[in-house]
């Protein structure tokens, strides 16, 4: 099946009991057993729920994987992957990670004796000198947030595989429509389902997709033992959201392109970070590993002050000033004070994340209205 067909059909079968075409919300915490431990495959809903099962199959199919596991948030899914490790183990990851991932690695798991190396992964060769016997995981996020750097997944996988290092990719920004890390050799894909998969800014959820049965069992053991499971109602909402994933992504991409082109030619705009520009430093890699360039972009103002950036963010009317991304509605965000506030300023600036940087999650509205909104806000700056 091709992507759009999978988005509509994968994992979803008419309900065996009634023939209901849409998977019901199995709002139950437990299941009746015929005799002790003799049941229909469902014993207690932390372990399994039919609505969640359907969603896990759908996400696995979209990611070209055998298995899917859903969690109560993207951070819950990331947490499960890190719990595969032991004290003393080392992780190599990038220096412009999602702020919440950075916070978890640095402030939670370093206390548990796991060591993290935050480096520039846009140059895969930077990995090699850090590898030792204790290196167990390579954690990749691409496109990166908010600077839209692109990491060459295949090149990183080649180095990791030679050294028996597990590769996990945070595929949240790309969505499975734009990028398929498992096909590029990654072992695990992580999603903040909250974003494009859910697509309507009404659910917090995370997911993993993968191919290895043993690894799936280990991660399921962690999911069931630690308990970060999603609700059946949220699983239903995401199953519904996924049906339009292809259509939404196509519009996110075409609107994103138009806005990137509008901004880059605007006299008040400084730098525009969007991987679709031929002069973007990682454009060729983006072209190779992604089907399009997505609806996420960032920019600075020529007058590079936080004051002017604030004025712009207060002046837009259609764009909502809010954290998060990937919903049908357009959002505007100030990484330095919002999503990336947990990264110390020194670290932030060192990694190119200036105080005046503005991030857009371009929605699926009519493009003329979005451009008008940005144009009149820029006028006031
Ligand atoms: C939002 C986000 C997360 C965290 O997901 P939650 O669902 O908010 O827990 C992780 N990675 C990226 C890239 C994100 O955008």
GROMACS .gro file of C-alpha atoms and ligand atoms in nm:
model
  396
    1UNK     CA    1   0.000   0.000   0.000
    2UNK     CA    2   0.110   0.354  -0.066
    3UNK     CA    3   0.122   0.619   0.204
    4UNK     CA    4  -0.221   0.780   0.162
    5UNK     CA    5  -0.391   0.440   0.151
    6UNK     CA    6  -0.208   0.326   0.463
    7UNK     CA    7  -0.308   0.647   0.640
    8UNK     CA    8  -0.674   0.565   0.579
    9UNK     CA    9  -0.672   0.187   0.622
   10UNK     CA   10  -0.370   0.048   0.810
   11UNK     CA   11  -0.451  -0.111   1.146
   12UNK     CA   12  -0.823  -0.043   1.119
   13UNK     CA   13  -1.058  -0.340   1.070
   14UNK     CA   14  -1.435  -0.342   1.123
   15UNK     CA   15  -1.500  -0.424   1.490
   16UNK     CA   16  -1.546  -0.804   1.520
   17UNK     CA   17  -1.834  -0.769   1.766
   18UNK     CA   18  -2.061  -0.527   1.578
   19UNK     CA   19  -1.903  -0.452   1.241
   20UNK     CA   20  -1.848  -0.088   1.345
   21UNK     CA   21  -1.636   0.055   1.065
   22UNK     CA   22  -1.440   0.283   1.298
   23UNK     CA   23  -1.244   0.129   1.586
   24UNK     CA   24  -1.453   0.184   1.902
   25UNK     CA   25  -1.313   0.363   2.207
   26UNK     CA   26  -1.265   0.069   2.443
   27UNK     CA   27  -1.306   0.274   2.759
   28UNK     CA   28  -1.224   0.000   3.008
   29UNK     CA   29  -0.949  -0.059   3.261
   30UNK     CA   30  -0.987  -0.437   3.278
   31UNK     CA   31  -1.129  -0.737   3.090
   32UNK     CA   32  -1.336  -1.034   3.207
   33UNK     CA   33  -1.149  -1.366   3.218
   34UNK     CA   34  -1.311  -1.706   3.156
   35UNK     CA   35  -1.093  -1.879   3.412
   36UNK     CA   36  -0.776  -1.746   3.579
   37UNK     CA   37  -0.541  -1.618   3.307
   38UNK     CA   38  -0.767  -1.748   3.030
   39UNK     CA   39  -0.877  -1.441   2.834
   40UNK     CA   40  -0.904  -1.295   2.485
   41UNK     CA   41  -0.552  -1.149   2.486
   42UNK     CA   42  -0.649  -0.854   2.705
   43UNK     CA   43  -0.604  -0.875   3.083
   44UNK     CA   44  -0.550  -0.520   3.215
   45UNK     CA   45  -0.555  -0.200   3.010
   46UNK     CA   46  -0.213  -0.067   3.111
   47UNK     CA   47  -0.079  -0.359   2.909
   48UNK     CA   48  -0.316  -0.356   2.614
   49UNK     CA   49  -0.628  -0.193   2.477
   50UNK     CA   50  -0.788  -0.263   2.137
   51UNK     CA   51  -0.814   0.108   2.044
   52UNK     CA   52  -0.444   0.150   2.121
   53UNK     CA   53  -0.364  -0.170   1.927
   54UNK     CA   54  -0.527  -0.030   1.613
   55UNK     CA   55  -0.331   0.294   1.644
   56UNK     CA   56  -0.002   0.110   1.705
   57UNK     CA   57  -0.055  -0.092   1.386
   58UNK     CA   58  -0.138   0.223   1.193
   59UNK     CA   59   0.175   0.409   1.309
   60UNK     CA   60   0.395   0.102   1.246
   61UNK     CA   61   0.263   0.082   0.889
   62UNK     CA   62   0.318   0.453   0.823
   63UNK     CA   63   0.678   0.419   0.945
   64UNK     CA   64   0.741   0.103   0.740
   65UNK     CA   65   0.796  -0.089   1.064
   66UNK     CA   66   0.670  -0.417   1.209
   67UNK     CA   67   0.577  -0.283   1.551
   68UNK     CA   68   0.433   0.029   1.706
   69UNK     CA   69   0.410   0.126   2.072
   70UNK     CA   70   0.210   0.425   2.196
   71UNK     CA   71   0.291   0.631   2.505
   72UNK     CA   72   0.119   0.905   2.701
   73UNK     CA   73   0.355   1.169   2.550
   74UNK     CA   74   0.654   1.206   2.323
   75UNK     CA   75   0.870   1.246   2.632
   76UNK     CA   76   0.723   0.921   2.769
   77UNK     CA   77   0.831   0.745   2.449
   78UNK     CA   78   1.181   0.898   2.465
   79UNK     CA   79   1.206   0.802   2.832
   80UNK     CA   80   1.137   0.437   2.746
   81UNK     CA   81   1.422   0.433   2.493
   82UNK     CA   82   1.669   0.577   2.746
   83UNK     CA   83   1.554   0.315   2.998
   84UNK     CA   84   1.702   0.048   2.768
   85UNK     CA   85   2.041   0.174   2.895
   86UNK     CA   86   2.238   0.107   3.214
   87UNK     CA   87   2.442   0.336   3.439
   88UNK     CA   88   2.778   0.402   3.277
   89UNK     CA   89   2.640   0.379   2.923
   90UNK     CA   90   2.699   0.667   2.682
   91UNK     CA   91   2.475   0.837   2.428
   92UNK     CA   92   2.576   1.053   2.134
   93UNK     CA   93   2.323   1.312   2.028
   94UNK     CA   94   2.301   1.655   1.865
   95UNK     CA   95   2.359   1.999   2.013
   96UNK     CA   96   2.029   2.151   1.899
   97UNK     CA   97   1.781   1.900   2.033
   98UNK     CA   98   1.420   1.964   2.128
   99UNK     CA   99   1.446   2.146   2.463
  100UNK     CA  100   1.249   1.881   2.653
  101UNK     CA  101   1.477   1.602   2.529
  102UNK     CA  102   1.784   1.801   2.630
  103UNK     CA  103   1.630   1.859   2.974
  104UNK     CA  104   1.549   1.491   3.025
  105UNK     CA  105   1.895   1.375   2.916
  106UNK     CA  106   2.084   1.637   3.115
  107UNK     CA  107   1.873   1.685   3.428
  108UNK     CA  108   1.723   1.339   3.478
  109UNK     CA  109   1.938   1.073   3.320
  110UNK     CA  110   2.282   1.217   3.396
  111UNK     CA  111   2.182   1.172   3.762
  112UNK     CA  112   2.134   0.802   3.685
  113UNK     CA  113   2.490   0.778   3.557
  114UNK     CA  114   2.425   0.789   3.183
  115UNK     CA  115   2.660   1.012   2.987
  116UNK     CA  116   2.542   1.227   2.694
  117UNK     CA  117   2.760   1.385   2.426
  118UNK     CA  118   2.586   1.681   2.256
  119UNK     CA  119   2.762   1.741   1.925
  120UNK     CA  120   2.714   1.876   1.574
  121UNK     CA  121   2.562   1.571   1.403
  122UNK     CA  122   2.529   1.747   1.066
  123UNK     CA  123   2.885   1.621   1.025
  124UNK     CA  124   2.851   1.246   1.076
  125UNK     CA  125   3.229   1.208   1.106
  126UNK     CA  126   3.206   1.393   1.441
  127UNK     CA  127   3.061   1.073   1.589
  128UNK     CA  128   3.365   0.852   1.541
  129UNK     CA  129   3.610   1.006   1.792
  130UNK     CA  130   3.351   0.979   2.072
  131UNK     CA  131   3.279   0.609   2.031
  132UNK     CA  132   3.403   0.371   2.299
  133UNK     CA  133   3.293   0.041   2.457
  134UNK     CA  134   3.024   0.220   2.655
  135UNK     CA  135   2.856   0.396   2.360
  136UNK     CA  136   2.514   0.234   2.328
  137UNK     CA  137   2.280   0.481   2.159
  138UNK     CA  138   2.283   0.746   1.889
  139UNK     CA  139   1.986   0.982   1.924
  140UNK     CA  140   1.912   1.182   1.608
  141UNK     CA  141   1.658   1.460   1.561
  142UNK     CA  142   1.614   1.586   1.204
  143UNK     CA  143   1.505   1.838   1.089
  144UNK     CA  144   1.628   2.002   1.406
  145UNK     CA  145   1.430   2.239   1.617
  146UNK     CA  146   1.427   2.536   1.563
  147UNK     CA  147   1.719   2.586   1.324
  148UNK     CA  148   1.605   2.329   1.068
  149UNK     CA  149   1.944   2.164   1.040
  150UNK     CA  150   1.936   1.833   0.858
  151UNK     CA  151   2.128   1.528   0.976
  152UNK     CA  152   2.224   1.260   0.725
  153UNK     CA  153   2.053   0.956   0.880
  154UNK     CA  154   2.213   0.702   0.646
  155UNK     CA  155   2.565   0.832   0.710
  156UNK     CA  156   2.511   0.823   1.088
  157UNK     CA  157   2.361   0.473   1.071
  158UNK     CA  158   2.665   0.347   0.876
  159UNK     CA  159   2.900   0.456   1.156
  160UNK     CA  160   2.672   0.333   1.435
  161UNK     CA  161   2.616  -0.012   1.282
  162UNK     CA  162   2.989  -0.076   1.252
  163UNK     CA  163   3.009  -0.022   1.628
  164UNK     CA  164   2.691  -0.200   1.742
  165UNK     CA  165   2.525   0.123   1.849
  166UNK     CA  166   2.147   0.149   1.850
  167UNK     CA  167   2.010   0.435   1.637
  168UNK     CA  168   1.690   0.617   1.734
  169UNK     CA  169   1.544   0.902   1.529
  170UNK     CA  170   1.303   1.165   1.658
  171UNK     CA  171   1.089   1.196   1.344
  172UNK     CA  172   0.841   1.447   1.488
  173UNK     CA  173   0.923   1.743   1.261
  174UNK     CA  174   0.925   1.541   0.940
  175UNK     CA  175   0.630   1.313   1.015
  176UNK     CA  176   0.626   0.970   0.847
  177UNK     CA  177   0.505   1.140   0.529
  178UNK     CA  178   0.832   1.324   0.471
  179UNK     CA  179   1.090   1.083   0.606
  180UNK     CA  180   1.116   0.712   0.684
  181UNK     CA  181   1.415   0.653   0.915
  182UNK     CA  182   1.362   0.275   0.942
  183UNK     CA  183   1.413   0.247   0.565
  184UNK     CA  184   1.737   0.442   0.611
  185UNK     CA  185   1.860   0.185   0.865
  186UNK     CA  186   1.753   0.334   1.199
  187UNK     CA  187   1.643   0.089   1.472
  188UNK     CA  188   1.377   0.301   1.641
  189UNK     CA  189   1.162   0.593   1.532
  190UNK     CA  190   1.017   0.822   1.798
  191UNK     CA  191   0.723   1.056   1.746
  192UNK     CA  192   0.566   1.323   1.949
  193UNK     CA  193   0.224   1.214   1.817
  194UNK     CA  194   0.102   1.542   1.971
  195UNK     CA  195   0.226   1.717   1.657
  196UNK     CA  196   0.164   1.609   1.294
  197UNK     CA  197   0.027   1.258   1.357
  198UNK     CA  198  -0.250   1.390   1.583
  199UNK     CA  199  -0.259   1.702   1.373
  200UNK     CA  200  -0.533   1.893   1.552
  201UNK     CA  201  -0.363   2.022   1.869
  202UNK     CA  202  -0.600   1.828   2.093
  203UNK     CA  203  -0.392   1.533   2.219
  204UNK     CA  204  -0.062   1.474   2.398
  205UNK     CA  205   0.087   1.140   2.291
  206UNK     CA  206   0.407   0.968   2.187
  207UNK     CA  207   0.496   0.661   1.983
  208UNK     CA  208   0.782   0.433   1.884
  209UNK     CA  209   0.803   0.232   1.563
  210UNK     CA  210   1.055  -0.043   1.499
  211UNK     CA  211   1.129  -0.376   1.329
  212UNK     CA  212   1.316  -0.591   1.581
  213UNK     CA  213   1.090  -0.825   1.782
  214UNK     CA  214   1.328  -0.855   2.079
  215UNK     CA  215   1.370  -0.480   2.104
  216UNK     CA  216   0.993  -0.440   2.079
  217UNK     CA  217   0.949  -0.679   2.372
  218UNK     CA  218   1.204  -0.489   2.582
  219UNK     CA  219   1.033  -0.158   2.509
  220UNK     CA  220   0.689  -0.303   2.574
  221UNK     CA  221   0.818  -0.436   2.906
  222UNK     CA  222   0.927  -0.081   2.997
  223UNK     CA  223   0.597   0.067   2.876
  224UNK     CA  224   0.392  -0.177   3.081
  225UNK     CA  225   0.621  -0.165   3.385
  226UNK     CA  226   0.660   0.213   3.401
  227UNK     CA  227   0.306   0.290   3.287
  228UNK     CA  228   0.325   0.589   3.049
  229UNK     CA  229   0.028   0.464   2.844
  230UNK     CA  230  -0.216   0.674   2.638
  231UNK     CA  231  -0.591   0.677   2.695
  232UNK     CA  232  -0.823   0.493   2.454
  233UNK     CA  233  -1.007   0.818   2.383
  234UNK     CA  234  -0.684   0.987   2.276
  235UNK     CA  235  -0.596   0.683   2.061
  236UNK     CA  236  -0.928   0.725   1.883
  237UNK     CA  237  -0.860   1.094   1.816
  238UNK     CA  238  -0.519   1.015   1.669
  239UNK     CA  239  -0.660   0.732   1.453
  240UNK     CA  240  -0.900   0.991   1.317
  241UNK     CA  241  -0.626   1.251   1.268
  242UNK     CA  242  -0.401   1.010   1.079
  243UNK     CA  243  -0.659   0.952   0.806
  244UNK     CA  244  -0.586   1.299   0.666
  245UNK     CA  245  -0.211   1.297   0.736
  246UNK     CA  246  -0.111   1.287   0.371
  247UNK     CA  247  -0.350   1.567   0.270
  248UNK     CA  248  -0.246   1.782   0.563
  249UNK     CA  249   0.125   1.732   0.501
  250UNK     CA  250   0.090   1.823   0.135
  251UNK     CA  251  -0.072   2.153   0.234
  252UNK     CA  252   0.177   2.215   0.518
  253UNK     CA  253   0.458   2.173   0.263
  254UNK     CA  254   0.313   2.397  -0.007
  255UNK     CA  255   0.220   2.669   0.244
  256UNK     CA  256   0.562   2.638   0.410
  257UNK     CA  257   0.735   2.688   0.077
  258UNK     CA  258   0.529   2.998  -0.006
  259UNK     CA  259   0.597   3.155   0.334
  260UNK     CA  260   0.970   3.076   0.317
  261UNK     CA  261   0.984   3.248  -0.023
  262UNK     CA  262   0.782   3.546   0.104
  263UNK     CA  263   1.005   3.594   0.408
  264UNK     CA  264   1.336   3.556   0.228
  265UNK     CA  265   1.252   3.841  -0.007
  266UNK     CA  266   1.113   4.071   0.265
  267UNK     CA  267   1.333   4.374   0.342
  268UNK     CA  268   1.283   4.350   0.720
  269UNK     CA  269   1.366   3.981   0.750
  270UNK     CA  270   1.719   3.868   0.834
  271UNK     CA  271   1.791   3.498   0.799
  272UNK     CA  272   1.531   3.237   0.699
  273UNK     CA  273   1.593   2.878   0.809
  274UNK     CA  274   1.414   2.641   0.570
  275UNK     CA  275   1.582   2.331   0.419
  276UNK     CA  276   1.415   2.382   0.080
  277UNK     CA  277   1.647   2.669  -0.015
  278UNK     CA  278   1.932   2.551  -0.241
  279UNK     CA  279   2.174   2.755  -0.028
  280UNK     CA  280   2.065   2.587   0.297
  281UNK     CA  281   2.383   2.411   0.417
  282UNK     CA  282   2.211   2.069   0.429
  283UNK     CA  283   1.979   2.112   0.129
  284UNK     CA  284   2.119   1.815  -0.067
  285UNK     CA  285   2.072   1.576   0.226
  286UNK     CA  286   1.720   1.705   0.282
  287UNK     CA  287   1.644   1.646  -0.085
  288UNK     CA  288   1.775   1.289  -0.062
  289UNK     CA  289   1.615   1.172   0.260
  290UNK     CA  290   1.288   1.369   0.263
  291UNK     CA  291   1.002   1.374   0.012
  292UNK     CA  292   0.946   1.750   0.065
  293UNK     CA  293   1.060   2.021   0.308
  294UNK     CA  294   0.770   2.045   0.551
  295UNK     CA  295   0.581   2.328   0.717
  296UNK     CA  296   0.833   2.426   0.985
  297UNK     CA  297   1.063   2.724   0.943
  298UNK     CA  298   1.239   2.988   1.150
  299UNK     CA  299   1.359   3.339   1.079
  300UNK     CA  300   1.527   3.641   1.237
  301UNK     CA  301   1.465   4.011   1.182
  302UNK     CA  302   1.726   4.243   1.029
  303UNK     CA  303   1.676   4.454   1.339
  304UNK     CA  304   1.796   4.168   1.555
  305UNK     CA  305   1.634   4.255   1.888
  306UNK     CA  306   1.398   4.059   2.108
  307UNK     CA  307   1.185   4.373   2.139
  308UNK     CA  308   1.110   4.377   1.764
  309UNK     CA  309   1.053   4.003   1.763
  310UNK     CA  310   0.803   4.042   2.048
  311UNK     CA  311   0.624   4.320   1.860
  312UNK     CA  312   0.587   4.095   1.557
  313UNK     CA  313   0.459   3.803   1.763
  314UNK     CA  314   0.205   4.029   1.935
  315UNK     CA  315   0.093   4.177   1.604
  316UNK     CA  316  -0.001   3.863   1.411
  317UNK     CA  317  -0.368   3.774   1.419
  318UNK     CA  318  -0.407   3.443   1.236
  319UNK     CA  319  -0.087   3.292   1.369
  320UNK     CA  320  -0.140   3.199   1.734
  321UNK     CA  321   0.146   3.267   1.972
  322UNK     CA  322   0.186   2.925   2.131
  323UNK     CA  323   0.421   2.636   2.190
  324UNK     CA  324   0.381   2.315   1.991
  325UNK     CA  325   0.353   2.255   1.617
  326UNK     CA  326   0.205   2.030   1.352
  327UNK     CA  327  -0.162   2.119   1.395
  328UNK     CA  328  -0.393   2.241   1.120
  329UNK     CA  329  -0.369   2.598   1.254
  330UNK     CA  330  -0.061   2.816   1.214
  331UNK     CA  331   0.145   2.887   1.524
  332UNK     CA  332   0.421   3.135   1.597
  333UNK     CA  333   0.675   3.079   1.871
  334UNK     CA  334   0.977   3.235   2.036
  335UNK     CA  335   1.219   2.947   2.104
  336UNK     CA  336   1.455   3.138   2.337
  337UNK     CA  337   1.181   3.217   2.590
  338UNK     CA  338   0.933   2.936   2.516
  339UNK     CA  339   1.026   2.591   2.384
  340UNK     CA  340   1.400   2.623   2.450
  341UNK     CA  341   1.392   2.818   2.775
  342UNK     CA  342   1.530   2.516   2.961
  343UNK     CA  343   1.859   2.539   2.770
  344UNK     CA  344   2.104   2.780   2.938
  345UNK     CA  345   2.145   3.103   2.737
  346UNK     CA  346   2.517   3.044   2.692
  347UNK     CA  347   2.450   2.702   2.534
  348UNK     CA  348   2.169   2.841   2.319
  349UNK     CA  349   2.365   3.129   2.171
  350UNK     CA  350   2.666   2.906   2.113
  351UNK     CA  351   2.444   2.683   1.901
  352UNK     CA  352   2.312   2.969   1.689
  353UNK     CA  353   1.979   3.013   1.865
  354UNK     CA  354   1.962   3.390   1.896
  355UNK     CA  355   1.719   3.587   2.113
  356UNK     CA  356   1.533   3.731   1.811
  357UNK     CA  357   1.471   3.396   1.641
  358UNK     CA  358   1.105   3.332   1.554
  359UNK     CA  359   0.969   2.987   1.466
  360UNK     CA  360   0.661   2.919   1.254
  361UNK     CA  361   0.451   2.606   1.234
  362UNK     CA  362   0.270   2.677   0.909
  363UNK     CA  363  -0.085   2.541   0.911
  364UNK     CA  364  -0.322   2.443   0.634
  365UNK     CA  365  -0.515   2.772   0.604
  366UNK     CA  366  -0.537   2.963   0.275
  367UNK     CA  367  -0.190   3.085   0.194
  368UNK     CA  368  -0.299   3.437   0.095
  369UNK     CA  369  -0.442   3.495   0.442
  370UNK     CA  370  -0.127   3.368   0.612
  371UNK     CA  371   0.101   3.587   0.402
  372UNK     CA  372  -0.125   3.892   0.457
  373UNK     CA  373  -0.107   3.833   0.830
  374UNK     CA  374   0.274   3.817   0.833
  375UNK     CA  375   0.302   4.114   0.595
  376UNK     CA  376   0.093   4.343   0.814
  377UNK     CA  377   0.272   4.231   1.131
  378UNK     CA  378   0.609   4.300   0.964
  379UNK     CA  379   0.481   4.644   0.867
  380UNK     CA  380   0.440   4.730   1.237
  381UNK     CA  381   0.791   4.618   1.328
  382LIG     C1  382   0.702   1.807   2.115
  382LIG     C2  383   0.827   1.734   2.085
  382LIG     C3  384   0.871   1.631   2.168
  382LIG     C4  385   0.802   1.595   2.298
  382LIG     O1  386   0.676   1.542   2.276
  382LIG     P1  387   0.553   1.559   2.382
  382LIG     O2  388   0.441   1.489   2.313
  382LIG     O3  389   0.530   1.705   2.399
  382LIG     O4  390   0.595   1.494   2.508
  382LIG     C5  391   0.988   1.564   2.132
  382LIG     N1  392   1.056   1.596   2.020
  382LIG     C6  393   1.016   1.695   1.938
  382LIG     C7  394   1.094   1.725   1.815
  382LIG     C8  395   0.900   1.767   1.967
  382LIG     O5  396   0.862   1.866   1.886
   0.00000   0.00000   0.00000
